[in-house]
Coordinates of N, CA and C and ligand atoms in Angstrom, one line a residue:
M162 N 116.0 93.8 94.9 CA 116.0 95.0 95.7 C 117.1 94.8 96.8
N163 N 117.9 95.8 97.0 CA 119.0 95.7 98.1 C 118.3 95.8 99.4
G164 N 119.0 95.4 100.5 CA 118.4 95.6 101.8 C 118.4 97.1 102.1
P165 N 117.7 97.4 103.3 CA 117.6 98.8 103.6 C 118.9 99.4 104.0
R166 N 119.1 100.6 103.7 CA 120.3 101.4 104.1 C 120.0 102.1 105.5
L167 N 120.9 102.0 106.4 CA 120.7 102.6 107.7 C 121.8 103.7 108.0
T168 N 121.4 104.9 108.2 CA 122.3 106.0 108.6 C 122.0 106.5 109.9
V169 N 122.9 106.5 110.8 CA 122.7 107.0 112.2 C 123.4 108.3 112.4
T170 N 122.6 109.3 112.8 CA 123.3 110.6 113.0 C 123.3 110.9 114.5
A171 N 124.1 111.9 114.9 CA 124.3 112.2 116.4 C 122.9 112.7 117.0
D172 N 122.2 113.5 116.2 CA 121.0 114.1 116.9 C 120.1 114.6 115.7
L173 N 119.0 115.2 116.1 CA 117.9 115.6 115.2 C 118.5 116.6 114.2
A174 N 119.3 117.5 114.7 CA 119.8 118.6 113.8 C 120.7 117.9 112.7
A175 N 121.5 117.0 113.1 CA 122.4 116.3 112.1 C 121.5 115.4 111.2
L176 N 120.4 114.9 111.7 CA 119.5 114.2 110.8 C 118.9 115.0 109.7
G177 N 118.5 116.3 110.1 CA 118.0 117.2 109.1 C 119.0 117.5 108.1
A178 N 120.3 117.7 108.5 CA 121.4 118.0 107.5 C 121.6 116.8 106.6
A179 N 121.7 115.6 107.1 CA 121.9 114.4 106.3 C 120.7 114.2 105.3
A180 N 119.5 114.5 105.8 CA 118.3 114.3 105.0 C 118.3 115.4 103.9
A181 N 118.7 116.6 104.1 CA 118.8 117.6 103.1 C 119.7 117.2 102.0
D182 N 120.9 116.7 102.3 CA 121.8 116.3 101.3 C 121.2 115.1 100.5
D183 N 120.5 114.2 101.2 CA 119.9 113.1 100.5 C 118.8 113.5 99.5
V184 N 118.0 114.4 100.0 CA 116.9 114.9 99.2 C 117.4 115.6 97.9
L185 N 118.4 116.5 98.1 CA 118.9 117.3 97.0 C 119.6 116.4 96.0
A186 N 120.2 115.3 96.4 CA 120.9 114.4 95.5 C 119.8 113.7 94.7
R187 N 118.7 113.3 95.3 CA 117.7 112.5 94.6 C 116.9 113.5 93.7
A188 N 116.8 114.7 94.1 CA 116.2 115.7 93.2 C 117.0 115.9 91.9
A189 N 118.3 116.1 92.1 CA 119.2 116.3 91.0 C 119.1 115.1 90.0
S190 N 119.1 113.9 90.5 CA 119.1 112.7 89.7 C 117.7 112.7 88.9
A191 N 116.6 112.9 89.6 CA 115.3 112.8 89.0 C 115.2 113.9 87.9
I192 N 115.6 115.1 88.2 CA 115.4 116.2 87.3 C 116.3 115.9 86.0
A193 N 117.5 115.4 86.3 CA 118.4 115.1 85.1 C 117.8 114.0 84.3
S194 N 117.2 113.0 84.9 CA 116.6 111.8 84.2 C 115.3 112.1 83.6
R195 N 114.4 112.8 84.3 CA 113.0 112.9 83.9 C 112.4 114.3 83.8
G196 N 113.3 115.2 84.2 CA 112.8 116.6 84.0 C 111.9 117.1 85.2
R197 N 111.7 116.2 86.2 CA 110.9 116.7 87.3 C 111.2 115.8 88.5
F198 N 110.9 116.3 89.7 CA 111.2 115.6 91.0 C 109.8 115.5 91.7
A199 N 109.3 114.3 91.8 CA 108.0 114.1 92.5 C 108.3 113.6 93.9
I200 N 108.0 114.4 94.9 CA 108.3 114.0 96.3 C 107.0 114.1 97.1
A201 N 106.9 113.2 98.0 CA 105.8 113.2 99.0 C 106.4 113.5 100.3
L202 N 105.9 114.5 101.0 CA 106.4 114.9 102.3 C 105.7 114.1 103.4
S203 N 106.5 113.8 104.4 CA 105.8 113.1 105.5 C 105.2 114.1 106.5
G204 N 104.4 113.5 107.4 CA 103.8 114.3 108.4 C 104.6 114.4 109.6
G205 N 104.0 114.8 110.7 CA 104.7 114.9 112.0 C 105.7 116.0 112.1
S206 N 106.5 116.0 113.1 CA 107.4 117.1 113.4 C 108.8 116.8 113.1
T207 N 109.2 115.5 112.9 CA 110.6 115.2 112.7 C 111.2 115.9 111.4
P208 N 110.4 116.1 110.3 CA 111.0 116.6 109.1 C 111.3 118.1 109.3
Q209 N 110.9 118.8 110.4 CA 111.1 120.2 110.4 C 112.5 120.7 110.2
P210 N 113.6 120.1 110.8 CA 114.9 120.6 110.5 C 115.3 120.3 109.1
L211 N 114.8 119.3 108.5 CA 115.1 119.1 107.0 C 114.5 120.2 106.2
Y212 N 113.2 120.5 106.5 CA 112.6 121.6 105.7 C 113.3 122.9 105.9
E213 N 113.7 123.2 107.1 CA 114.3 124.5 107.4 C 115.7 124.6 106.7
R214 N 116.4 123.5 106.6 CA 117.7 123.5 105.9 C 117.5 123.7 104.4
L215 N 116.6 123.0 103.9 CA 116.3 123.1 102.4 C 116.0 124.5 102.0
A216 N 115.3 125.2 103.0 CA 114.9 126.6 102.7 C 116.0 127.6 102.9
A217 N 117.1 127.2 103.5 CA 118.2 128.1 103.8 C 119.3 128.0 102.8
S218 N 120.1 129.1 102.7 CA 121.3 129.1 101.8 C 122.4 128.3 102.5
P219 N 123.2 127.6 101.8 CA 123.3 127.4 100.3 C 122.3 126.3 99.8
W220 N 121.7 125.6 100.7 CA 120.9 124.4 100.1 C 119.8 124.9 99.1
R221 N 119.1 126.0 99.5 CA 118.0 126.4 98.6 C 118.5 126.7 97.2
D222 N 119.8 127.0 97.1 CA 120.4 127.4 95.7 C 120.9 126.2 95.0
R223 N 120.7 125.0 95.6 CA 121.3 123.8 95.0 C 120.3 122.9 94.2
T224 N 119.1 123.5 93.9 CA 118.1 122.7 93.1 C 117.3 123.6 92.3
D225 N 116.7 123.0 91.3 CA 115.8 123.8 90.4 C 114.4 123.6 90.9
W226 N 113.9 124.5 91.8 CA 112.6 124.3 92.5 C 111.5 124.3 91.4
S227 N 111.7 124.8 90.3 CA 110.6 124.9 89.3 C 110.3 123.5 88.7
R228 N 111.1 122.5 89.1 CA 110.9 121.1 88.6 C 110.3 120.2 89.7
W229 N 110.1 120.8 90.9 CA 109.6 120.0 92.0 C 108.0 119.9 91.9
H230 N 107.6 118.7 92.2 CA 106.1 118.5 92.4 C 106.0 117.9 93.8
V231 N 105.2 118.6 94.7 CA 105.2 118.2 96.1 C 103.8 117.7 96.5
F232 N 103.8 116.5 97.1 CA 102.5 115.9 97.7 C 102.8 115.7 99.1
W233 N 101.7 115.1 99.8 CA 101.9 114.7 101.2 C 101.5 113.2 101.3
S234 N 102.2 112.4 102.0 CA 101.9 111.0 102.1 C 100.7 110.8 103.0
D235 N 100.4 111.8 103.8 CA 99.2 111.7 104.6 C 98.9 113.1 105.2
E236 N 97.7 113.3 105.6 CA 97.3 114.6 106.2 C 96.2 114.4 107.2
R237 N 96.3 115.2 108.3 CA 95.3 115.2 109.3 C 94.2 116.1 108.8
L238 N 92.9 115.8 109.0 CA 91.8 116.6 108.5 C 91.4 117.6 109.5
V239 N 92.3 118.6 109.5 CA 92.2 119.8 110.4 C 92.4 121.0 109.5
P240 N 91.9 122.2 110.0 CA 92.1 123.4 109.2 C 93.6 123.6 108.9
A241 N 93.8 124.3 107.7 CA 95.2 124.5 107.2 C 96.1 125.2 108.2
D242 N 95.4 126.0 109.1 CA 96.3 126.8 110.1 C 96.3 126.1 111.4
D243 N 95.8 124.9 111.5 CA 95.9 124.2 112.8 C 97.3 123.7 113.0
P244 N 97.8 123.8 114.3 CA 99.2 123.3 114.6 C 99.4 121.8 114.2
C245 N 98.3 121.1 114.1 CA 98.5 119.6 113.7 C 98.6 119.4 112.2
S246 N 98.4 120.5 111.5 CA 98.4 120.3 110.0 C 99.8 120.0 109.5
N247 N 99.9 118.9 108.7 CA 101.2 118.5 108.1 C 101.5 119.6 107.0
Q248 N 100.5 120.0 106.3 CA 100.8 121.0 105.3 C 101.2 122.3 105.9
R249 N 100.7 122.7 107.1 CA 101.1 123.9 107.7 C 102.6 123.9 108.0
L250 N 103.1 122.8 108.6 CA 104.5 122.8 108.9 C 105.3 122.9 107.7
A251 N 105.0 122.2 106.6 CA 105.8 122.3 105.4 C 105.7 123.7 104.8
Q252 N 104.6 124.3 104.9 CA 104.4 125.7 104.3 C 105.3 126.7 105.1
Q253 N 105.2 126.6 106.4 CA 105.9 127.6 107.2 C 107.5 127.4 107.2
A254 N 107.9 126.1 107.1 CA 109.3 125.8 107.2 C 110.0 125.7 105.9
L255 N 109.2 125.5 104.8 CA 109.9 125.3 103.5 C 109.1 126.0 102.4
L256 N 107.9 125.6 102.1 CA 107.2 126.0 100.9 C 107.0 127.5 100.8
G257 N 106.9 128.2 101.9 CA 106.7 129.6 101.8 C 108.0 130.4 101.5
H258 N 109.1 129.6 101.4 CA 110.5 130.2 101.2 C 111.2 129.9 99.9
V259 N 110.6 129.0 99.2 CA 111.2 128.5 97.9 C 110.3 128.7 96.8
P260 N 110.8 128.9 95.5 CA 109.9 129.2 94.4 C 109.4 128.0 93.6
I261 N 108.7 127.1 94.4 CA 108.0 126.0 93.7 C 106.7 126.6 93.1
P262 N 106.4 126.4 91.8 CA 105.1 126.9 91.2 C 104.0 126.4 92.0
A263 N 103.0 127.3 92.3 CA 101.9 126.9 93.2 C 101.1 125.7 92.7
A264 N 101.0 125.6 91.3 CA 100.3 124.5 90.8 C 101.0 123.2 91.0
Q265 N 102.3 123.2 91.4 CA 103.0 122.0 91.6 C 103.1 121.6 93.1
I266 N 102.4 122.4 93.9 CA 102.3 122.0 95.3 C 100.9 121.4 95.5
H267 N 100.8 120.1 95.5 CA 99.5 119.4 95.5 C 99.0 119.2 96.9
R268 N 98.2 120.2 97.3 CA 97.8 120.2 98.7 C 96.6 119.2 98.9
V269 N 96.5 118.6 100.0 CA 95.3 117.8 100.3 C 94.1 118.7 100.4
P270 N 93.0 118.4 99.7 CA 91.8 119.3 99.7 C 91.0 119.0 100.9
I271 N 91.5 119.5 102.1 CA 90.9 119.1 103.4 C 89.4 119.6 103.5
D272 N 89.0 120.6 102.7 CA 87.7 121.2 102.8 C 86.7 120.6 101.7
A273 N 87.2 119.5 101.0 CA 86.4 119.0 99.9 C 85.1 118.3 100.4
G274 N 85.1 117.9 101.7 CA 83.9 117.2 102.2 C 84.3 116.2 103.3
P275 N 83.5 115.2 103.5 CA 83.8 114.1 104.5 C 85.2 113.4 104.1
P276 N 85.8 112.7 105.1 CA 87.1 112.1 104.8 C 87.1 111.3 103.5
E277 N 86.1 110.5 103.2 CA 86.1 109.7 102.0 C 86.1 110.5 100.8
V278 N 85.5 111.7 100.8 CA 85.5 112.6 99.7 C 86.8 113.2 99.5
V279 N 87.5 113.6 100.6 CA 88.8 114.2 100.5 C 89.8 113.2 99.9
A280 N 89.7 111.9 100.4 CA 90.6 110.8 99.9 C 90.4 110.6 98.4
A281 N 89.2 110.6 97.9 CA 88.9 110.4 96.5 C 89.4 111.6 95.7
A282 N 89.2 112.8 96.2 CA 89.7 114.0 95.5 C 91.2 114.0 95.4
Y283 N 91.9 113.6 96.5 CA 93.4 113.6 96.4 C 93.9 112.5 95.5
E284 N 93.2 111.3 95.5 CA 93.5 110.3 94.6 C 93.4 110.8 93.2
G285 N 92.4 111.6 92.9 CA 92.2 112.1 91.5 C 93.3 113.1 91.2
E286 N 93.8 113.8 92.2 CA 94.9 114.7 92.0 C 96.2 113.9 91.6
L287 N 96.4 112.8 92.3 CA 97.5 112.0 92.0 C 97.4 111.4 90.6
R288 N 96.3 110.9 90.3 CA 96.1 110.3 88.9 C 96.4 111.3 87.8
A289 N 95.9 112.5 88.1 CA 96.0 113.6 87.0 C 97.5 114.0 86.9
S290 N 98.1 114.1 88.1 CA 99.5 114.6 88.0 C 100.5 113.6 87.4
F291 N 100.2 112.3 87.7 CA 101.1 111.2 87.1 C 100.5 110.6 85.8
L292 N 99.4 111.2 85.3 CA 98.8 110.8 84.1 C 98.5 109.3 84.1
L293 N 97.9 108.9 85.2 CA 97.6 107.5 85.5 C 96.3 107.0 84.9
D294 N 96.3 105.8 84.3 CA 95.0 105.2 84.0 C 94.6 104.3 85.2
D295 N 93.4 103.8 85.2 CA 93.0 102.9 86.3 C 93.9 101.7 86.4
G296 N 94.2 101.4 87.7 CA 95.0 100.2 87.9 C 96.5 100.5 87.9
S297 N 97.0 101.7 87.4 CA 98.4 101.9 87.5 C 98.7 102.8 88.7
L298 N 100.0 102.7 89.1 CA 100.4 103.3 90.4 C 101.4 104.5 90.1
P299 N 101.3 105.6 90.9 CA 102.3 106.7 90.7 C 103.6 106.2 91.2
R300 N 104.7 106.6 90.5 CA 106.0 106.2 90.9 C 106.7 107.5 91.4
F301 N 106.7 107.7 92.7 CA 107.4 108.9 93.3 C 108.9 108.7 93.2
D302 N 109.6 109.8 93.0 CA 111.0 109.8 93.0 C 111.5 109.6 94.5
L303 N 110.7 110.2 95.4 CA 111.0 110.1 96.8 C 109.7 110.2 97.7
I304 N 109.6 109.3 98.6 CA 108.5 109.5 99.6 C 109.2 109.6 101.0
L305 N 109.0 110.6 101.7 CA 109.6 110.8 103.0 C 108.5 110.2 104.0
L306 N 108.9 109.5 105.0 CA 108.0 108.9 106.0 C 108.6 109.1 107.4
G307 N 107.7 109.1 108.3 CA 108.1 109.1 109.7 C 107.7 107.8 110.4
L308 N 108.0 107.6 111.6 CA 107.6 106.4 112.4 C 107.0 106.8 113.7
G309 N 105.8 106.3 113.9 CA 105.2 106.5 115.2 C 105.8 105.5 116.3
S310 N 105.6 105.8 117.5 CA 106.1 104.9 118.6 C 105.3 103.6 118.6
D311 N 104.2 103.6 117.9 CA 103.4 102.3 117.8 C 103.7 101.6 116.5
G312 N 104.7 102.1 115.7 CA 105.1 101.4 114.5 C 104.3 101.9 113.3
H313 N 103.4 102.9 113.4 CA 102.7 103.4 112.3 C 103.6 104.2 111.4
T314 N 103.1 104.3 110.1 CA 103.8 105.3 109.2 C 102.7 105.9 108.3
A315 N 103.0 107.1 107.8 CA 101.9 107.8 107.2 C 100.8 107.8 108.2
S316 N 99.6 107.5 107.7 CA 98.5 107.3 108.7 C 98.0 105.9 108.6
L317 N 98.9 105.0 108.4 CA 98.6 103.5 108.4 C 98.9 103.0 109.8
F318 N 97.9 102.7 110.6 CA 98.0 102.4 112.0 C 97.9 100.9 112.1
P319 N 98.6 100.3 113.2 CA 98.5 98.9 113.4 C 97.1 98.3 113.4
G320 N 96.9 97.3 112.6 CA 95.6 96.6 112.5 C 94.5 97.3 111.7
A321 N 94.9 98.5 111.1 CA 93.9 99.2 110.4 C 93.5 98.6 109.0
P322 N 92.2 98.6 108.7 CA 91.8 98.0 107.4 C 92.6 98.7 106.2
A323 N 93.0 99.9 106.4 CA 93.7 100.6 105.3 C 95.0 99.8 104.9
L324 N 95.5 99.0 105.8 CA 96.7 98.3 105.5 C 96.5 97.2 104.4
D325 N 95.2 96.8 104.3 CA 94.9 95.7 103.3 C 94.5 96.3 102.0
E326 N 94.4 97.6 101.8 CA 93.9 98.2 100.6 C 94.9 98.0 99.5
R327 N 94.5 97.4 98.4 CA 95.4 97.1 97.3 C 95.0 97.9 96.0
R328 N 93.8 98.4 96.0 CA 93.3 99.1 94.7 C 93.4 100.6 94.8
R329 N 92.9 101.2 95.9 CA 92.9 102.6 96.0 C 94.3 103.1 96.3
L330 N 94.5 104.4 95.9 CA 95.8 105.1 96.1 C 95.8 105.8 97.4
V331 N 94.6 106.4 97.7 CA 94.5 107.2 98.9 C 93.2 106.8 99.6
V332 N 93.2 106.6 100.9 CA 92.0 106.2 101.7 C 91.9 107.1 102.9
A333 N 90.7 107.2 103.4 CA 90.4 107.9 104.7 C 90.7 106.9 105.8
T334 N 91.2 107.4 106.9 CA 91.5 106.5 108.1 C 91.0 107.3 109.3
P335 N 90.4 106.5 110.3 CA 90.1 107.1 111.6 C 91.3 107.3 112.4
P336 N 91.3 108.1 113.5 CA 92.5 108.3 114.3 C 93.1 107.0 114.8
G337 N 94.4 107.0 114.9 CA 95.1 105.8 115.5 C 95.1 106.0 117.1
S338 N 95.9 105.3 117.7 CA 96.0 105.3 119.2 C 96.8 106.5 119.7
L339 N 97.6 107.1 118.8 CA 98.4 108.2 119.2 C 97.8 109.5 118.8
P340 N 98.0 110.6 119.6 CA 97.5 111.9 119.2 C 98.2 112.4 117.9
P341 N 97.6 113.3 117.1 CA 96.3 113.8 117.3 C 95.2 112.9 116.9
A342 N 94.1 112.9 117.7 CA 93.0 111.9 117.5 C 92.1 112.6 116.5
V343 N 92.5 112.7 115.2 CA 91.7 113.3 114.2 C 91.6 112.3 113.0
D344 N 90.6 112.5 112.2 CA 90.5 111.7 110.9 C 91.6 112.2 110.0
R345 N 92.0 111.2 109.1 CA 93.1 111.5 108.2 C 92.8 110.9 106.9
V346 N 93.7 111.3 105.9 CA 93.8 110.6 104.6 C 95.2 110.2 104.5
T347 N 95.4 109.0 103.8 CA 96.8 108.5 103.7 C 97.0 107.8 102.4
F348 N 98.2 107.8 101.9 CA 98.6 106.9 100.8 C 98.5 105.5 101.3
T349 N 98.2 104.6 100.4 CA 98.1 103.2 100.7 C 99.5 102.5 100.5
L350 N 99.6 101.3 101.0 CA 100.9 100.6 100.8 C 101.3 100.5 99.4
P351 N 100.4 100.2 98.4 CA 100.9 100.0 97.0 C 101.5 101.3 96.5
V352 N 101.0 102.5 96.9 CA 101.7 103.7 96.5 C 103.1 103.9 97.1
L353 N 103.1 103.6 98.4 CA 104.4 103.7 99.1 C 105.5 102.8 98.4
N354 N 105.0 101.5 98.2 CA 106.0 100.5 97.7 C 106.3 100.6 96.2
A355 N 105.6 101.5 95.5 CA 105.9 101.8 94.1 C 107.0 102.9 94.0
A356 N 107.4 103.5 95.0 CA 108.3 104.6 95.0 C 109.7 104.2 94.5
R357 N 110.4 105.1 93.9 CA 111.9 104.8 93.5 C 112.7 104.9 94.8
A358 N 112.3 105.6 95.8 CA 113.0 105.7 97.0 C 112.1 106.1 98.2
I359 N 112.3 105.4 99.3 CA 111.6 105.7 100.5 C 112.7 106.1 101.5
V360 N 112.5 107.3 102.2 CA 113.5 107.7 103.2 C 112.6 107.9 104.5
F361 N 112.9 107.1 105.5 CA 112.3 107.2 106.8 C 113.2 108.2 107.6
L362 N 112.6 109.1 108.3 CA 113.3 110.0 109.2 C 112.7 109.7 110.6
V363 N 113.7 109.3 111.5 CA 113.2 108.8 112.8 C 114.1 109.4 113.9
S364 N 113.5 110.1 114.9 CA 114.3 110.7 115.9 C 113.7 110.5 117.3
G365 N 114.5 110.3 118.3 CA 114.0 110.2 119.6 C 114.0 108.8 120.2
A366 N 114.3 108.8 121.5 CA 114.3 107.5 122.2 C 112.9 106.8 122.3
D367 N 111.9 107.6 122.2 CA 110.5 107.0 122.2 C 110.2 106.1 121.0
K368 N 111.1 106.3 119.9 CA 110.9 105.5 118.7 C 111.8 104.2 118.7
A369 N 112.7 104.1 119.7 CA 113.7 103.1 119.6 C 113.1 101.7 119.5
E370 N 112.1 101.4 120.4 CA 111.6 100.0 120.4 C 110.8 99.7 119.1
A371 N 110.1 100.7 118.6 CA 109.4 100.5 117.3 C 110.4 100.3 116.2
L372 N 111.5 101.1 116.2 CA 112.5 101.0 115.1 C 113.2 99.6 115.2
R373 N 113.5 99.2 116.4 CA 114.1 97.9 116.5 C 113.3 96.8 116.0
R374 N 112.0 96.8 116.3 CA 111.0 95.8 115.8 C 110.8 95.9 114.3
V375 N 110.8 97.1 113.7 CA 110.6 97.2 112.3 C 111.8 96.7 111.5
L376 N 113.0 97.1 112.0 CA 114.2 96.6 111.3 C 114.4 95.1 111.5
A377 N 113.8 94.5 112.5 CA 113.8 93.1 112.7 C 112.7 92.4 111.8
G378 N 111.9 93.2 111.1 CA 110.9 92.6 110.2 C 109.6 92.3 110.9
D379 N 109.3 92.9 112.0 CA 108.0 92.6 112.7 C 106.8 93.1 111.8
Q380 N 106.2 92.2 111.1 CA 105.1 92.7 110.1 C 103.9 93.1 110.8
S381 N 103.8 93.0 112.1 CA 102.6 93.6 112.8 C 102.7 95.1 112.8
L382 N 103.8 95.6 112.5 CA 104.0 97.1 112.5 C 103.9 97.6 111.1
P383 N 103.0 98.5 110.8 CA 102.8 99.0 109.5 C 104.1 99.4 108.8
A384 N 105.0 100.1 109.5 CA 106.2 100.6 108.8 C 107.1 99.4 108.3
A385 N 107.0 98.2 108.9 CA 107.8 97.1 108.4 C 107.2 96.6 107.1
R386 N 106.0 97.0 106.7 CA 105.5 96.6 105.4 C 105.8 97.5 104.3
V387 N 106.5 98.6 104.6 CA 107.0 99.4 103.5 C 108.3 98.8 103.0
Q388 N 108.1 98.2 101.8 CA 109.2 97.5 101.1 C 109.2 97.8 99.6
P389 N 109.9 98.9 99.2 CA 109.7 99.3 97.8 C 109.9 98.1 96.9
T390 N 109.0 97.9 95.9 CA 109.1 96.8 95.0 C 110.3 96.9 94.1
D391 N 110.6 98.1 93.6 CA 111.8 98.4 92.8 C 112.3 99.8 93.1
G392 N 112.9 99.8 94.4 CA 113.3 101.1 94.8 C 114.2 101.0 96.1
E393 N 114.7 102.1 96.5 CA 115.6 102.1 97.6 C 114.8 102.4 98.9
L394 N 115.3 101.8 100.0 CA 114.8 102.0 101.3 C 115.9 102.5 102.2
H395 N 115.8 103.7 102.7 CA 116.8 104.3 103.5 C 116.3 104.8 104.8
W396 N 116.8 104.3 105.9 CA 116.5 104.7 107.3 C 117.5 105.7 107.8
L397 N 117.0 106.9 108.0 CA 117.8 108.0 108.5 C 117.4 108.2 109.9
V398 N 118.2 107.8 110.9 CA 117.7 107.9 112.3 C 118.8 108.5 113.2
D399 N 118.4 109.1 114.3 CA 119.4 109.7 115.2 C 119.7 108.6 116.2
Q400 N 120.8 108.9 117.0 CA 121.4 108.0 118.0 C 120.3 107.6 119.0
A401 N 119.5 108.6 119.4 CA 118.5 108.3 120.4 C 117.5 107.2 119.9
A402 N 117.1 107.3 118.7 CA 116.1 106.4 118.1 C 116.8 105.0 117.9
R403 N 118.1 105.1 117.6 CA 118.8 103.8 117.3 C 118.9 103.0 118.6
G404 N 119.0 103.8 119.8 CA 119.0 103.1 121.1 C 120.3 102.4 121.4
R405 N 121.4 102.7 120.7 CA 122.6 102.0 121.1 C 123.6 102.9 121.6
Ligands
LIG256 C1 101.1 111.7 110.8 C2 102.4 111.4 110.3 C3 103.0 110.2 111.0 C4 104.3 110.7 111.6 C5 104.8 109.9 112.7 C6 106.0 110.5 113.4 O1 100.4 112.5 110.1 O2 100.8 111.4 112.0 O3 102.5 111.2 109.0 O4 103.2 109.1 110.3 O5 105.3 110.8 110.5 O6 103.8 109.8 113.7 O7 105.6 111.8 113.9 P1 106.7 112.7 114.6 O8 107.7 113.1 113.5 O9 105.9 113.9 115.0 O10 107.4 111.9 115.7

């Protein structure tokens, strides 16, 4: 595996533009090779300019949306219309504007029951969509991730037991130290590290220290443990996050 690729953009808007080009290129390659593009969207607010650009012309006309399969790398267990919902942001900024078949938008079943039930149900959705037998891992074409100022990614928080999970694909996690303080479900590290490509989107000076430590390999930070086994790792960050 090559070392991580680092791209620094002037600001968040430029980050969204660079990310849109990157995502569309990966979609074209996946669709050409395998007939579908399996992507997991990240949570948080950073991806918003990416989503808005993908939904706008000419970018929206540059991919075959009917080949996209959309998942989320994690979700907060809040109502779908809650401002904290990761699915809500993606729906409003992208999914409500492009013709991805509804059956190929694999939403986290937040109403399935307690967090452990939601996690098990979403794991079942993953296994069914990737035709997985027990013990095998889904291989996403692209997983988008963000970075918390505490070094978390997805909903894998520093010191959390979820970081040691090696069998399950999706687990329930209690709130981390950063808001929103809500229960979540998250992909586990084996799922993240099985991806063909991981792209981190990081913006803002408040992420600079965590980014510096992650890029230096500080394994106490969950994001530093995202190391695709056989895939690309691309850090797309703005100048403020790079801190130079
Ligand atoms: C979550 C996210 C989380 C997010 C980072 C960055 O649900 O909390 O998946 O990992 O990506 O906290 O969030 P911002 O983009 O809002 O800074």
